[in-house]
């Protein structure tokens, strides 16, 4: 079965410090991996995706993520956190072999990022 | 960029009322749209896949007669919560993708509160 795990409910960092939000996945085929951010009472905003190619993917707002096939991980990173980065972050996977390229996303439970000044 | 609009953003109504939520892709066509439900402090759970011109595909445990989905055009899908009850109170979010390798784009969600 396809699944996504975000082991941390919350990540706390000081402004200006690097941040990492962890994500591991399990799919039967080739994964399409995504990171989304959600602000209170809002839908999800797309940050970045990995389909194929370079393992290091750069996305919106200075975020990047590294795809590691051997560890089945796709951790989200940012070199210098901002207070405005505080939000709920979701990792998601689309299993192409399961639902095709238009298949639905399977989400992790979310990680709350709190950046303090 | 691809924009998905969801309306209304907030609904408060009495038990027994039916509520319709609209999801529109503003600048692209979407043969497939997805409807999710999110409980407080929880992740998104897929409810159903809306297919233009055909019946929606519902996830296990989701009542088809309770959550009616209509995808009559390539830019509009609607979710109707029929005879809503307090346990249907939740945050409902739709999404659509402009292409096979494109990410899904989400509406801003609809907060449904049933009194």
PDB file of N, CA and C in Angstrom, chain A residues 11-66:
ATOM      1  N   UNK A  11       8.046  21.064  14.215  1.00  0.00           N
ATOM      2  CA  UNK A  11       9.461  21.418  14.131  1.00  0.00           C
ATOM      3  C   UNK A  11       9.589  22.879  14.547  1.00  0.00           C
ATOM      4  N   UNK A  12      10.471  23.123  15.478  1.00  0.00           N
ATOM      5  CA  UNK A  12      10.712  24.482  15.961  1.00  0.00           C
ATOM      6  C   UNK A  12      12.120  24.913  15.575  1.00  0.00           C
ATOM      7  N   UNK A  13      12.224  26.072  14.951  1.00  0.00           N
ATOM      8  CA  UNK A  13      13.537  26.612  14.589  1.00  0.00           C
ATOM      9  C   UNK A  13      13.554  28.102  14.859  1.00  0.00           C
ATOM     10  N   UNK A  14      14.752  28.625  15.040  1.00  0.00           N
ATOM     11  CA  UNK A  14      14.915  30.065  15.197  1.00  0.00           C
ATOM     12  C   UNK A  14      15.085  30.705  13.830  1.00  0.00           C
ATOM     13  N   UNK A  15      14.578  31.897  13.710  1.00  0.00           N
ATOM     14  CA  UNK A  15      14.696  32.620  12.444  1.00  0.00           C
ATOM     15  C   UNK A  15      16.169  32.743  12.046  1.00  0.00           C
ATOM     16  N   UNK A  16      16.423  32.472  10.764  1.00  0.00           N
ATOM     17  CA  UNK A  16      17.793  32.555  10.281  1.00  0.00           C
ATOM     18  C   UNK A  16      18.519  31.222  10.293  1.00  0.00           C
ATOM     19  N   UNK A  17      18.023  30.288  11.058  1.00  0.00           N
ATOM     20  CA  UNK A  17      18.638  28.958  11.102  1.00  0.00           C
ATOM     21  C   UNK A  17      18.093  28.084   9.971  1.00  0.00           C
ATOM     22  N   UNK A  18      18.861  27.066   9.601  1.00  0.00           N
ATOM     23  CA  UNK A  18      18.338  26.139   8.575  1.00  0.00           C
ATOM     24  C   UNK A  18      17.226  25.271   9.150  1.00  0.00           C
ATOM     25  N   UNK A  19      16.333  24.850   8.280  1.00  0.00           N
ATOM     26  CA  UNK A  19      15.236  23.989   8.721  1.00  0.00           C
ATOM     27  C   UNK A  19      15.155  22.747   7.846  1.00  0.00           C
ATOM     28  N   UNK A  20      14.708  21.670   8.460  1.00  0.00           N
ATOM     29  CA  UNK A  20      14.448  20.424   7.745  1.00  0.00           C
ATOM     30  C   UNK A  20      13.132  19.857   8.240  1.00  0.00           C
ATOM     31  N   UNK A  21      12.277  19.495   7.302  1.00  0.00           N
ATOM     32  CA  UNK A  21      11.034  18.799   7.621  1.00  0.00           C
ATOM     33  C   UNK A  21      11.110  17.441   6.928  1.00  0.00           C
ATOM     34  N   UNK A  22      10.978  16.386   7.708  1.00  0.00           N
ATOM     35  CA  UNK A  22      11.251  15.051   7.195  1.00  0.00           C
ATOM     36  C   UNK A  22      10.038  14.387   6.564  1.00  0.00           C
ATOM     37  N   UNK A  23      10.339  13.541   5.560  1.00  0.00           N
ATOM     38  CA  UNK A  23       9.285  12.792   4.878  1.00  0.00           C
ATOM     39  C   UNK A  23       9.879  11.512   4.316  1.00  0.00           C
ATOM     40  N   UNK A  24       9.215  10.405   4.562  1.00  0.00           N
ATOM     41  CA  UNK A  24       9.571   9.146   3.913  1.00  0.00           C
ATOM     42  C   UNK A  24       8.333   8.583   3.244  1.00  0.00           C
ATOM     43  N   UNK A  25       8.536   7.767   2.237  1.00  0.00           N
ATOM     44  CA  UNK A  25       7.402   7.296   1.455  1.00  0.00           C
ATOM     45  C   UNK A  25       7.525   5.810   1.181  1.00  0.00           C
ATOM     46  N   UNK A  26       6.406   5.237   0.790  1.00  0.00           N
ATOM     47  CA  UNK A  26       6.375   3.840   0.377  1.00  0.00           C
ATOM     48  C   UNK A  26       5.365   3.710  -0.750  1.00  0.00           C
ATOM     49  N   UNK A  27       5.875   3.354  -1.926  1.00  0.00           N
ATOM     50  CA  UNK A  27       4.995   3.130  -3.071  1.00  0.00           C
ATOM     51  C   UNK A  27       5.450   1.882  -3.801  1.00  0.00           C
ATOM     52  N   UNK A  28       4.563   1.355  -4.604  1.00  0.00           N
ATOM     53  CA  UNK A  28       4.886   0.129  -5.314  1.00  0.00           C
ATOM     54  C   UNK A  28       5.649   0.392  -6.602  1.00  0.00           C
ATOM     55  N   UNK A  29       5.531   1.600  -7.122  1.00  0.00           N
ATOM     56  CA  UNK A  29       6.184   1.909  -8.383  1.00  0.00           C
ATOM     57  C   UNK A  29       7.033   3.159  -8.263  1.00  0.00           C
ATOM     58  N   UNK A  30       7.102   3.901  -9.337  1.00  0.00           N
ATOM     59  CA  UNK A  30       7.884   5.132  -9.328  1.00  0.00           C
ATOM     60  C   UNK A  30       7.091   6.257  -8.679  1.00  0.00           C
ATOM     61  N   UNK A  31       7.688   6.935  -7.736  1.00  0.00           N
ATOM     62  CA  UNK A  31       6.920   7.975  -7.031  1.00  0.00           C
ATOM     63  C   UNK A  31       7.018   9.338  -7.694  1.00  0.00           C
ATOM     64  N   UNK A  32       5.912  10.042  -7.664  1.00  0.00           N
ATOM     65  CA  UNK A  32       5.924  11.477  -7.909  1.00  0.00           C
ATOM     66  C   UNK A  32       5.779  12.089  -6.514  1.00  0.00           C
ATOM     67  N   UNK A  33       6.706  12.917  -6.110  1.00  0.00           N
ATOM     68  CA  UNK A  33       6.722  13.431  -4.747  1.00  0.00           C
ATOM     69  C   UNK A  33       6.475  14.923  -4.729  1.00  0.00           C
ATOM     70  N   UNK A  34       5.761  15.378  -3.728  1.00  0.00           N
ATOM     71  CA  UNK A  34       5.357  16.778  -3.645  1.00  0.00           C
ATOM     72  C   UNK A  34       5.474  17.280  -2.215  1.00  0.00           C
ATOM     73  N   UNK A  35       5.699  18.572  -2.109  1.00  0.00           N
ATOM     74  CA  UNK A  35       5.553  19.266  -0.843  1.00  0.00           C
ATOM     75  C   UNK A  35       4.561  20.409  -1.029  1.00  0.00           C
ATOM     76  N   UNK A  36       3.664  20.521  -0.048  1.00  0.00           N
ATOM     77  CA  UNK A  36       2.681  21.588  -0.025  1.00  0.00           C
ATOM     78  C   UNK A  36       2.733  22.282   1.325  1.00  0.00           C
ATOM     79  N   UNK A  37       2.323  23.540   1.351  1.00  0.00           N
ATOM     80  CA  UNK A  37       2.235  24.299   2.596  1.00  0.00           C
ATOM     81  C   UNK A  37       0.791  24.769   2.764  1.00  0.00           C
ATOM     82  N   UNK A  38       0.337  24.743   4.004  1.00  0.00           N
ATOM     83  CA  UNK A  38      -1.030  25.182   4.297  1.00  0.00           C
ATOM     84  C   UNK A  38      -1.007  26.218   5.415  1.00  0.00           C
ATOM     85  N   UNK A  39      -1.585  27.374   5.132  1.00  0.00           N
ATOM     86  CA  UNK A  39      -1.771  28.396   6.145  1.00  0.00           C
ATOM     87  C   UNK A  39      -3.172  28.233   6.725  1.00  0.00           C
ATOM     88  N   UNK A  40      -3.427  28.746   7.925  1.00  0.00           N
ATOM     89  CA  UNK A  40      -4.711  28.536   8.598  1.00  0.00           C
ATOM     90  C   UNK A  40      -5.910  28.871   7.724  1.00  0.00           C
ATOM     91  N   UNK A  41      -6.868  27.958   7.708  1.00  0.00           N
ATOM     92  CA  UNK A  41      -8.120  28.125   6.958  1.00  0.00           C
ATOM     93  C   UNK A  41      -7.912  28.383   5.479  1.00  0.00           C
ATOM     94  N   UNK A  42      -6.866  27.849   4.950  1.00  0.00           N
ATOM     95  CA  UNK A  42      -6.579  27.982   3.524  1.00  0.00           C
ATOM     96  C   UNK A  42      -6.356  26.609   2.913  1.00  0.00           C
ATOM     97  N   UNK A  43      -6.425  26.565   1.580  1.00  0.00           N
ATOM     98  CA  UNK A  43      -6.069  25.338   0.886  1.00  0.00           C
ATOM     99  C   UNK A  43      -4.563  25.162   0.878  1.00  0.00           C
ATOM    100  N   UNK A  44      -4.118  24.183   0.115  1.00  0.00           N
ATOM    101  CA  UNK A  44      -2.695  23.889   0.066  1.00  0.00           C
ATOM    102  C   UNK A  44      -2.031  24.643  -1.080  1.00  0.00           C
ATOM    103  N   UNK A  45      -0.826  25.114  -0.816  1.00  0.00           N
ATOM    104  CA  UNK A  45      -0.049  25.772  -1.860  1.00  0.00           C
ATOM    105  C   UNK A  45       1.121  24.873  -2.241  1.00  0.00           C
ATOM    106  N   UNK A  46       1.301  24.707  -3.542  1.00  0.00           N
ATOM    107  CA  UNK A  46       2.372  23.868  -4.050  1.00  0.00           C
ATOM    108  C   UNK A  46       3.728  24.516  -3.811  1.00  0.00           C
ATOM    109  N   UNK A  47       4.690  23.736  -3.296  1.00  0.00           N
ATOM    110  CA  UNK A  47       6.039  24.231  -3.075  1.00  0.00           C
ATOM    111  C   UNK A  47       7.018  23.685  -4.116  1.00  0.00           C
ATOM    112  N   UNK A  48       7.002  22.366  -4.268  1.00  0.00           N
ATOM    113  CA  UNK A  48       7.936  21.752  -5.205  1.00  0.00           C
ATOM    114  C   UNK A  48       7.541  20.309  -5.455  1.00  0.00           C
ATOM    115  N   UNK A  49       8.175  19.741  -6.474  1.00  0.00           N
ATOM    116  CA  UNK A  49       7.880  18.359  -6.819  1.00  0.00           C
ATOM    117  C   UNK A  49       9.135  17.663  -7.337  1.00  0.00           C
ATOM    118  N   UNK A  50       9.130  16.356  -7.201  1.00  0.00           N
ATOM    119  CA  UNK A  50      10.144  15.524  -7.833  1.00  0.00           C
ATOM    120  C   UNK A  50       9.433  14.508  -8.724  1.00  0.00           C
ATOM    121  N   UNK A  51       9.818  14.511  -9.986  1.00  0.00           N
ATOM    122  CA  UNK A  51       9.284  13.525 -10.923  1.00  0.00           C
ATOM    123  C   UNK A  51      10.423  12.613 -11.367  1.00  0.00           C
ATOM    124  N   UNK A  52      11.466  13.254 -11.854  1.00  0.00           N
ATOM    125  CA  UNK A  52      12.647  12.530 -12.297  1.00  0.00           C
ATOM    126  C   UNK A  52      13.774  13.542 -12.407  1.00  0.00           C
ATOM    127  N   UNK A  53      14.988  13.058 -12.637  1.00  0.00           N
ATOM    128  CA  UNK A  53      16.080  14.004 -12.828  1.00  0.00           C
ATOM    129  C   UNK A  53      16.897  14.208 -11.562  1.00  0.00           C
ATOM    130  N   UNK A  54      17.386  15.430 -11.399  1.00  0.00           N
ATOM    131  CA  UNK A  54      18.251  15.737 -10.257  1.00  0.00           C
ATOM    132  C   UNK A  54      17.552  15.443  -8.941  1.00  0.00           C
ATOM    133  N   UNK A  55      18.308  14.876  -8.030  1.00  0.00           N
ATOM    134  CA  UNK A  55      17.723  14.527  -6.737  1.00  0.00           C
ATOM    135  C   UNK A  55      17.418  15.754  -5.892  1.00  0.00           C
ATOM    136  N   UNK A  56      18.122  16.837  -6.112  1.00  0.00           N
ATOM    137  CA  UNK A  56      17.869  18.061  -5.366  1.00  0.00           C
ATOM    138  C   UNK A  56      16.931  18.940  -6.188  1.00  0.00           C
ATOM    139  N   UNK A  57      15.781  19.188  -5.596  1.00  0.00           N
ATOM    140  CA  UNK A  57      14.749  19.955  -6.286  1.00  0.00           C
ATOM    141  C   UNK A  57      14.572  21.300  -5.598  1.00  0.00           C
ATOM    142  N   UNK A  58      14.569  22.342  -6.374  1.00  0.00           N
ATOM    143  CA  UNK A  58      14.356  23.683  -5.812  1.00  0.00           C
ATOM    144  C   UNK A  58      12.930  24.125  -6.102  1.00  0.00           C
ATOM    145  N   UNK A  59      12.332  24.786  -5.096  1.00  0.00           N
ATOM    146  CA  UNK A  59      10.943  25.179  -5.245  1.00  0.00           C
ATOM    147  C   UNK A  59      10.701  26.620  -4.865  1.00  0.00           C
ATOM    148  N   UNK A  60       9.462  26.879  -4.479  1.00  0.00           N
ATOM    149  CA  UNK A  60       9.041  28.238  -4.152  1.00  0.00           C
ATOM    150  C   UNK A  60       9.579  28.682  -2.805  1.00  0.00           C
ATOM    151  N   UNK A  61       9.683  30.013  -2.640  1.00  0.00           N
ATOM    152  CA  UNK A  61      10.015  30.655  -1.363  1.00  0.00           C
ATOM    153  C   UNK A  61      11.349  30.173  -0.780  1.00  0.00           C
ATOM    154  N   UNK A  62      12.262  29.733  -1.627  1.00  0.00           N
ATOM    155  CA  UNK A  62      13.576  29.335  -1.163  1.00  0.00           C
ATOM    156  C   UNK A  62      13.666  27.923  -0.623  1.00  0.00           C
ATOM    157  N   UNK A  63      12.592  27.167  -0.713  1.00  0.00           N
ATOM    158  CA  UNK A  63      12.607  25.786  -0.241  1.00  0.00           C
ATOM    159  C   UNK A  63      13.236  24.855  -1.282  1.00  0.00           C
ATOM    160  N   UNK A  64      13.788  23.779  -0.789  1.00  0.00           N
ATOM    161  CA  UNK A  64      14.310  22.727  -1.641  1.00  0.00           C
ATOM    162  C   UNK A  64      14.093  21.394  -0.959  1.00  0.00           C
ATOM    163  N   UNK A  65      14.178  20.339  -1.732  1.00  0.00           N
ATOM    164  CA  UNK A  65      13.997  19.001  -1.167  1.00  0.00           C
ATOM    165  C   UNK A  65      14.936  18.045  -1.880  1.00  0.00           C
ATOM    166  N   UNK A  66      15.377  17.062  -1.123  1.00  0.00           N
ATOM    167  CA  UNK A  66      16.312  16.090  -1.689  1.00  0.00           C
ATOM    168  C   UNK A  66      15.671  14.721  -1.748  1.00  0.00           C
TER     169      UNK A  66
END
